[in-house]
Coordinates of N, CA and C in Angstrom, one line a residue:
M1 N 198.5 97.7 94.4 CA 197.8 98.4 93.4 C 196.3 98.0 93.3
N2 N 195.5 99.0 93.3 CA 194.0 98.6 93.3 C 193.6 98.3 91.9
A3 N 192.3 97.9 91.8 CA 191.7 97.5 90.5 C 191.7 98.6 89.5
E4 N 191.4 99.8 90.0 CA 191.3 101.0 89.1 C 192.7 101.3 88.5
M5 N 193.8 101.2 89.3 CA 195.1 101.4 88.7 C 195.5 100.4 87.7
W6 N 195.1 99.1 87.9 CA 195.3 98.1 86.9 C 194.6 98.4 85.6
G7 N 193.5 99.1 85.7 CA 192.8 99.5 84.4 C 193.6 100.5 83.7
F8 N 194.2 101.5 84.4 CA 195.0 102.5 83.8 C 196.3 101.9 83.1
V9 N 196.9 100.9 83.9 CA 198.1 100.3 83.3 C 197.7 99.5 82.1
A10 N 196.6 98.7 82.2 CA 196.2 97.9 81.0 C 195.9 98.8 79.8
G11 N 195.2 100.0 80.0 CA 194.9 100.9 79.0 C 196.2 101.5 78.3
L12 N 197.2 101.8 79.2 CA 198.5 102.3 78.7 C 199.2 101.2 77.8
V13 N 199.2 100.0 78.3 CA 199.9 98.9 77.6 C 199.2 98.6 76.2
V14 N 197.9 98.6 76.2 CA 197.1 98.3 75.0 C 197.3 99.5 74.0
S15 N 197.3 100.7 74.5 CA 197.5 101.9 73.6 C 198.9 101.8 73.0
V16 N 199.9 101.6 73.8 CA 201.3 101.5 73.2 C 201.4 100.4 72.2
A17 N 200.8 99.2 72.5 CA 200.8 98.1 71.6 C 200.1 98.4 70.3
A18 N 199.0 99.1 70.4 CA 198.2 99.4 69.2 C 199.0 100.4 68.3
V19 N 199.6 101.4 68.9 CA 200.4 102.3 68.1 C 201.6 101.6 67.5
C20 N 202.3 100.7 68.2 CA 203.4 100.0 67.6 C 203.0 99.1 66.5
I21 N 201.9 98.4 66.6 CA 201.4 97.5 65.6 C 200.9 98.3 64.4
G22 N 200.2 99.4 64.6 CA 199.7 100.3 63.5 C 200.9 100.9 62.8
S23 N 201.9 101.3 63.5 CA 203.1 101.9 62.8 C 203.8 100.8 62.0
W24 N 203.9 99.6 62.5 CA 204.6 98.5 61.8 C 203.9 98.2 60.5
V25 N 202.5 98.1 60.6 CA 201.7 97.8 59.5 C 201.8 98.9 58.4
R26 N 201.8 100.1 58.8 CA 201.9 101.2 57.9 C 203.3 101.2 57.2
R27 N 204.3 101.0 58.0 CA 205.7 101.0 57.4 C 205.8 99.9 56.4
R28 N 205.2 98.7 56.6 CA 205.3 97.6 55.7 C 204.6 97.9 54.4
K29 N 203.4 98.6 54.5 CA 202.6 98.9 53.3 C 203.4 100.0 52.5
E30 N 204.0 101.0 53.2 CA 204.7 102.0 52.5 C 206.0 101.5 51.9
K31 N 206.6 100.5 52.6 CA 207.8 100.0 52.1 C 207.6 99.2 50.8
K32 N 206.4 98.5 50.7 CA 206.0 97.8 49.5 C 205.8 98.8 48.4
R33 N 205.2 100.0 48.7 CA 204.9 101.0 47.7 C 206.2 101.7 47.3
G34 N 207.3 101.6 48.0 CA 208.5 102.3 47.7 C 208.6 103.7 48.3
V35 N 207.9 103.9 49.4 CA 208.0 105.3 50.0 C 209.3 105.3 50.8
D36 N 210.0 106.4 50.6 CA 211.3 106.6 51.3 C 211.1 107.7 52.3
W37 N 211.5 107.4 53.6 CA 211.3 108.3 54.7 C 212.6 109.0 55.1
D38 N 213.7 108.8 54.4 CA 214.9 109.4 54.8 C 215.0 110.9 54.6
D39 N 214.3 111.5 53.7 CA 214.4 112.9 53.4 C 213.1 113.7 53.8
S40 N 212.5 113.3 54.9 CA 211.2 114.0 55.3 C 211.5 115.4 55.8
F41 N 212.6 115.6 56.4 CA 213.0 116.9 56.9 C 214.3 117.4 56.3
D42 N 214.3 118.7 55.9 CA 215.5 119.3 55.4 C 216.5 119.6 56.6
E43 N 217.7 120.1 56.2 CA 218.7 120.3 57.3 C 218.3 121.5 58.2
R44 N 217.6 122.5 57.7 CA 217.2 123.6 58.5 C 216.1 123.1 59.6
Q45 N 215.2 122.3 59.1 CA 214.2 121.8 60.0 C 214.8 120.9 61.1
K46 N 215.8 120.0 60.7 CA 216.4 119.2 61.7 C 217.2 120.0 62.7
L47 N 217.8 121.0 62.3 CA 218.5 121.9 63.3 C 217.5 122.6 64.2
A48 N 216.4 123.1 63.7 CA 215.4 123.7 64.5 C 214.8 122.8 65.5
R49 N 214.5 121.5 65.0 CA 214.0 120.5 65.9 C 215.0 120.2 67.0
G50 N 216.3 120.1 66.7 CA 217.3 119.8 67.7 C 217.3 120.9 68.8
K51 N 217.2 122.2 68.4 CA 217.1 123.3 69.3 C 215.8 123.2 70.2
A52 N 214.8 122.8 69.5 CA 213.5 122.6 70.3 C 213.6 121.5 71.3
Y53 N 214.3 120.4 70.9 CA 214.5 119.3 71.9 C 215.3 119.8 73.1
G54 N 216.3 120.6 72.8 CA 217.1 121.2 73.9 C 216.3 122.0 74.8
S55 N 215.4 122.9 74.3 CA 214.6 123.7 75.1 C 213.6 122.9 75.9
A56 N 213.0 121.9 75.3 CA 212.1 121.0 76.0 C 212.8 120.3 77.2
L57 N 214.0 119.8 77.0 CA 214.8 119.2 78.0 C 215.0 120.1 79.2
F58 N 215.5 121.4 78.8 CA 215.7 122.4 79.9 C 214.4 122.7 80.6
T59 N 213.3 122.8 79.9 CA 212.0 123.0 80.6 C 211.6 121.9 81.6
L60 N 211.8 120.7 81.1 CA 211.5 119.5 82.0 C 212.4 119.5 83.2
A61 N 213.7 119.8 83.0 CA 214.7 119.8 84.2 C 214.3 121.0 85.1
A62 N 213.9 122.1 84.6 CA 213.5 123.2 85.5 C 212.2 122.9 86.2
Y63 N 211.3 122.3 85.6 CA 210.1 121.9 86.2 C 210.3 120.9 87.4
L64 N 211.2 119.9 87.1 CA 211.5 118.9 88.1 C 212.2 119.5 89.3
V65 N 213.1 120.5 89.1 CA 213.7 121.2 90.2 C 212.7 122.0 91.0
I66 N 211.9 122.8 90.3 CA 210.8 123.5 91.0 C 209.9 122.6 91.8
N67 N 209.5 121.5 91.2 CA 208.6 120.6 91.8 C 209.3 120.0 93.1
A68 N 210.5 119.7 93.0 CA 211.2 119.1 94.2 C 211.3 120.2 95.3
V69 N 211.6 121.4 95.0 CA 211.6 122.5 96.0 C 210.2 122.7 96.6
V70 N 209.2 122.7 95.8 CA 207.8 122.9 96.3 C 207.4 121.7 97.2
S71 N 207.8 120.5 96.8 CA 207.4 119.4 97.6 C 208.2 119.3 98.9
C72 N 209.4 119.8 98.9 CA 210.2 119.9 100.2 C 209.6 120.9 101.1
V73 N 209.3 122.1 100.6 CA 208.8 123.2 101.4 C 207.4 123.0 101.8
R74 N 206.5 122.7 100.9 CA 205.1 122.6 101.2 C 204.6 121.3 101.5
G75 N 205.3 120.2 101.0 CA 204.8 118.9 101.1 C 204.2 118.4 99.8
P76 N 203.9 117.2 99.7 CA 203.4 116.7 98.4 C 202.1 117.4 98.0
W77 N 202.0 117.7 96.7 CA 200.8 118.3 96.1 C 200.1 117.3 95.2
A78 N 200.7 116.2 94.9 CA 200.1 115.2 94.1 C 200.5 113.8 94.5
Q79 N 199.8 112.8 94.1 CA 200.2 111.4 94.4 C 201.5 111.1 93.8
P80 N 202.2 110.1 94.3 CA 203.5 109.7 93.8 C 203.4 109.4 92.3
G81 N 204.3 110.0 91.5 CA 204.4 109.8 90.1 C 203.6 110.8 89.3
V82 N 202.5 111.3 89.8 CA 201.7 112.3 89.1 C 202.4 113.6 88.9
D83 N 203.1 114.1 89.9 CA 203.8 115.3 89.8 C 204.9 115.3 88.8
G84 N 205.6 114.2 88.7 CA 206.7 114.0 87.7 C 206.1 113.9 86.3
M85 N 205.0 113.2 86.1 CA 204.4 113.1 84.8 C 203.8 114.4 84.3
M86 N 203.4 115.3 85.2 CA 202.9 116.6 84.8 C 204.0 117.4 84.1
G87 N 205.2 117.1 84.4 CA 206.3 117.9 83.7 C 206.4 117.6 82.2
I88 N 205.8 116.5 81.8 CA 205.9 116.2 80.4 C 205.1 117.2 79.6
F89 N 204.0 117.8 80.1 CA 203.1 118.7 79.4 C 203.8 120.0 79.1
P90 N 204.4 120.7 80.1 CA 205.1 121.9 79.7 C 206.3 121.7 78.7
A91 N 207.0 120.6 78.9 CA 208.1 120.3 78.0 C 207.6 120.1 76.6
T92 N 206.5 119.3 76.4 CA 206.0 119.1 75.1 C 205.5 120.4 74.5
G93 N 204.8 121.2 75.3 CA 204.4 122.5 74.8 C 205.5 123.4 74.3
V94 N 206.6 123.4 75.1 CA 207.7 124.2 74.6 C 208.3 123.7 73.3
F95 N 208.4 122.3 73.2 CA 208.9 121.7 72.0 C 208.0 122.1 70.8
A96 N 206.7 122.0 71.0 CA 205.8 122.3 69.9 C 205.8 123.7 69.5
M97 N 205.9 124.6 70.5 CA 205.9 126.0 70.2 C 207.2 126.4 69.5
R98 N 208.3 125.9 69.9 CA 209.6 126.2 69.2 C 209.6 125.7 67.8
C99 N 209.0 124.5 67.6 CA 209.0 124.0 66.2 C 208.0 124.7 65.3
I100 N 206.9 125.1 65.9 CA 205.9 125.9 65.1 C 206.5 127.2 64.7
C101 N 207.1 127.9 65.7 CA 207.7 129.2 65.4 C 208.8 129.2 64.4
S102 N 209.5 128.1 64.4 CA 210.7 128.0 63.4 C 210.3 127.2 62.2
D103 N 209.0 126.9 62.0 CA 208.5 126.3 60.8 C 209.1 124.9 60.6
A104 N 209.2 124.1 61.7 CA 209.8 122.8 61.6 C 209.0 121.8 62.3
F105 N 207.7 122.0 62.4 CA 206.9 121.1 63.2 C 206.4 119.9 62.3
I106 N 206.0 120.2 61.1 CA 205.5 119.2 60.2 C 206.5 119.0 59.0
S107 N 206.9 117.8 58.7 CA 207.8 117.6 57.6 C 207.2 118.0 56.3
L108 N 208.1 118.2 55.3 CA 207.7 118.7 54.0 C 206.7 117.7 53.3
R109 N 206.8 116.4 53.6 CA 205.9 115.4 52.9 C 204.6 115.1 53.6
E110 N 204.5 115.7 54.8 CA 203.2 115.4 55.6 C 202.1 116.3 55.2
K111 N 200.9 115.9 55.5 CA 199.7 116.8 55.2 C 199.2 117.2 56.6
P112 N 199.3 118.5 56.8 CA 198.8 119.0 58.1 C 197.4 118.9 58.4
R113 N 196.5 118.8 57.4 CA 195.1 118.7 57.6 C 194.7 117.4 58.5
T114 N 195.4 116.3 58.2 CA 195.1 115.1 58.9 C 195.5 115.3 60.4
Y115 N 196.6 115.9 60.7 CA 197.1 116.1 62.0 C 196.2 117.1 62.8
L116 N 195.8 118.1 62.1 CA 194.9 119.1 62.7 C 193.6 118.4 63.1
F117 N 193.0 117.6 62.2 CA 191.8 116.9 62.5 C 191.9 116.0 63.7
L118 N 193.0 115.2 63.7 CA 193.2 114.2 64.8 C 193.4 115.0 66.1
F119 N 194.2 116.1 66.1 CA 194.4 116.9 67.3 C 193.1 117.5 67.8
G120 N 192.2 118.0 66.9 CA 190.9 118.5 67.3 C 190.0 117.5 67.9
M121 N 190.0 116.3 67.3 CA 189.1 115.3 67.8 C 189.6 114.8 69.2
T122 N 190.9 114.7 69.4 CA 191.5 114.3 70.6 C 191.2 115.4 71.7
A123 N 191.3 116.6 71.3 CA 191.1 117.7 72.3 C 189.6 117.7 72.7
I124 N 188.7 117.5 71.8 CA 187.3 117.4 72.2 C 187.0 116.3 73.2
V125 N 187.5 115.1 72.9 CA 187.3 113.9 73.7 C 187.9 114.2 75.1
Q126 N 189.1 114.8 75.2 CA 189.8 115.0 76.4 C 189.0 116.1 77.2
I127 N 188.5 117.1 76.6 CA 187.7 118.2 77.3 C 186.5 117.6 77.9
L128 N 185.8 116.7 77.1 CA 184.6 116.0 77.7 C 184.9 115.1 78.9
A129 N 186.0 114.4 78.8 CA 186.4 113.5 79.9 C 186.8 114.3 81.1
A130 N 187.5 115.4 80.9 CA 187.9 116.3 82.0 C 186.7 116.9 82.6
A131 N 185.8 117.4 81.8 CA 184.5 118.0 82.4 C 183.8 117.0 83.2
D132 N 183.7 115.8 82.8 CA 183.0 114.8 83.6 C 183.7 114.5 84.9
S133 N 185.1 114.4 84.9 CA 185.8 114.2 86.1 C 185.7 115.4 87.1
I134 N 185.7 116.6 86.5 CA 185.6 117.8 87.4 C 184.2 117.8 88.0
Y135 N 183.2 117.5 87.2 CA 181.8 117.5 87.7 C 181.7 116.5 88.8
D136 N 182.3 115.3 88.7 CA 182.2 114.3 89.7 C 183.1 114.5 90.9
G137 N 184.0 115.5 90.8 CA 185.0 115.8 91.8 C 186.0 114.7 92.0
M138 N 186.4 114.0 90.9 CA 187.3 112.9 91.0 C 188.8 113.2 90.7
L139 N 189.2 114.5 90.6 CA 190.5 114.8 90.2 C 191.5 114.8 91.4
F140 N 191.0 114.8 92.6 CA 191.8 114.9 93.8 C 191.4 113.8 94.8
T141 N 192.4 113.2 95.4 CA 192.1 112.2 96.4 C 192.9 112.6 97.7
D142 N 192.2 112.8 98.8 CA 192.8 113.2 100.0 C 193.6 114.5 99.8
G143 N 193.1 115.4 99.0 CA 193.8 116.7 98.8 C 195.0 116.7 97.9
L144 N 195.3 115.5 97.3 CA 196.4 115.4 96.3 C 195.9 115.1 94.9
A145 N 196.6 115.7 93.9 CA 196.2 115.5 92.5 C 196.3 114.0 92.2
D146 N 195.3 113.5 91.5 CA 195.2 112.0 91.3 C 195.6 111.7 89.8
W147 N 195.7 110.4 89.5 CA 196.0 110.0 88.2 C 194.9 110.3 87.2
K148 N 193.7 110.5 87.7 CA 192.6 110.8 86.9 C 192.7 112.2 86.2
L149 N 193.7 113.0 86.7 CA 194.0 114.3 86.1 C 194.4 114.1 84.7
F150 N 195.0 113.0 84.3 CA 195.5 112.8 83.0 C 194.4 112.4 82.0
S151 N 193.2 112.0 82.5 CA 192.2 111.6 81.5 C 191.3 112.8 81.2

């Protein structure tokens, strides 16, 4: 593994650790205030989210089968691991769309404004990073999609 890949791995580990620590701290603060999280979704929303999970799983399985067929017929189109990770995006999109269409994406106690702001800021940062990578021509290595496609 080269030095650049170690940077990606380190970034992933630090990001996951930051989310876990932040979630733990938030839970402790809310537990002290007496916030109860057991009833954040009603039964209809839980059922709709379960159906959305099933659709997302089916989408991921279909993507992996199509990817395997394309890779066998045409040859690899991405570096090892990149093609499999790309399947997460359509599956997540299907999950989100099913939840939004069935009105089960945000629980009754959550405030959508915060999530919309975070999503918007993340989208802007990702678009700027992608534009920079496209401009530099760094998305492909030896004709195969690279890990930089995710930034």
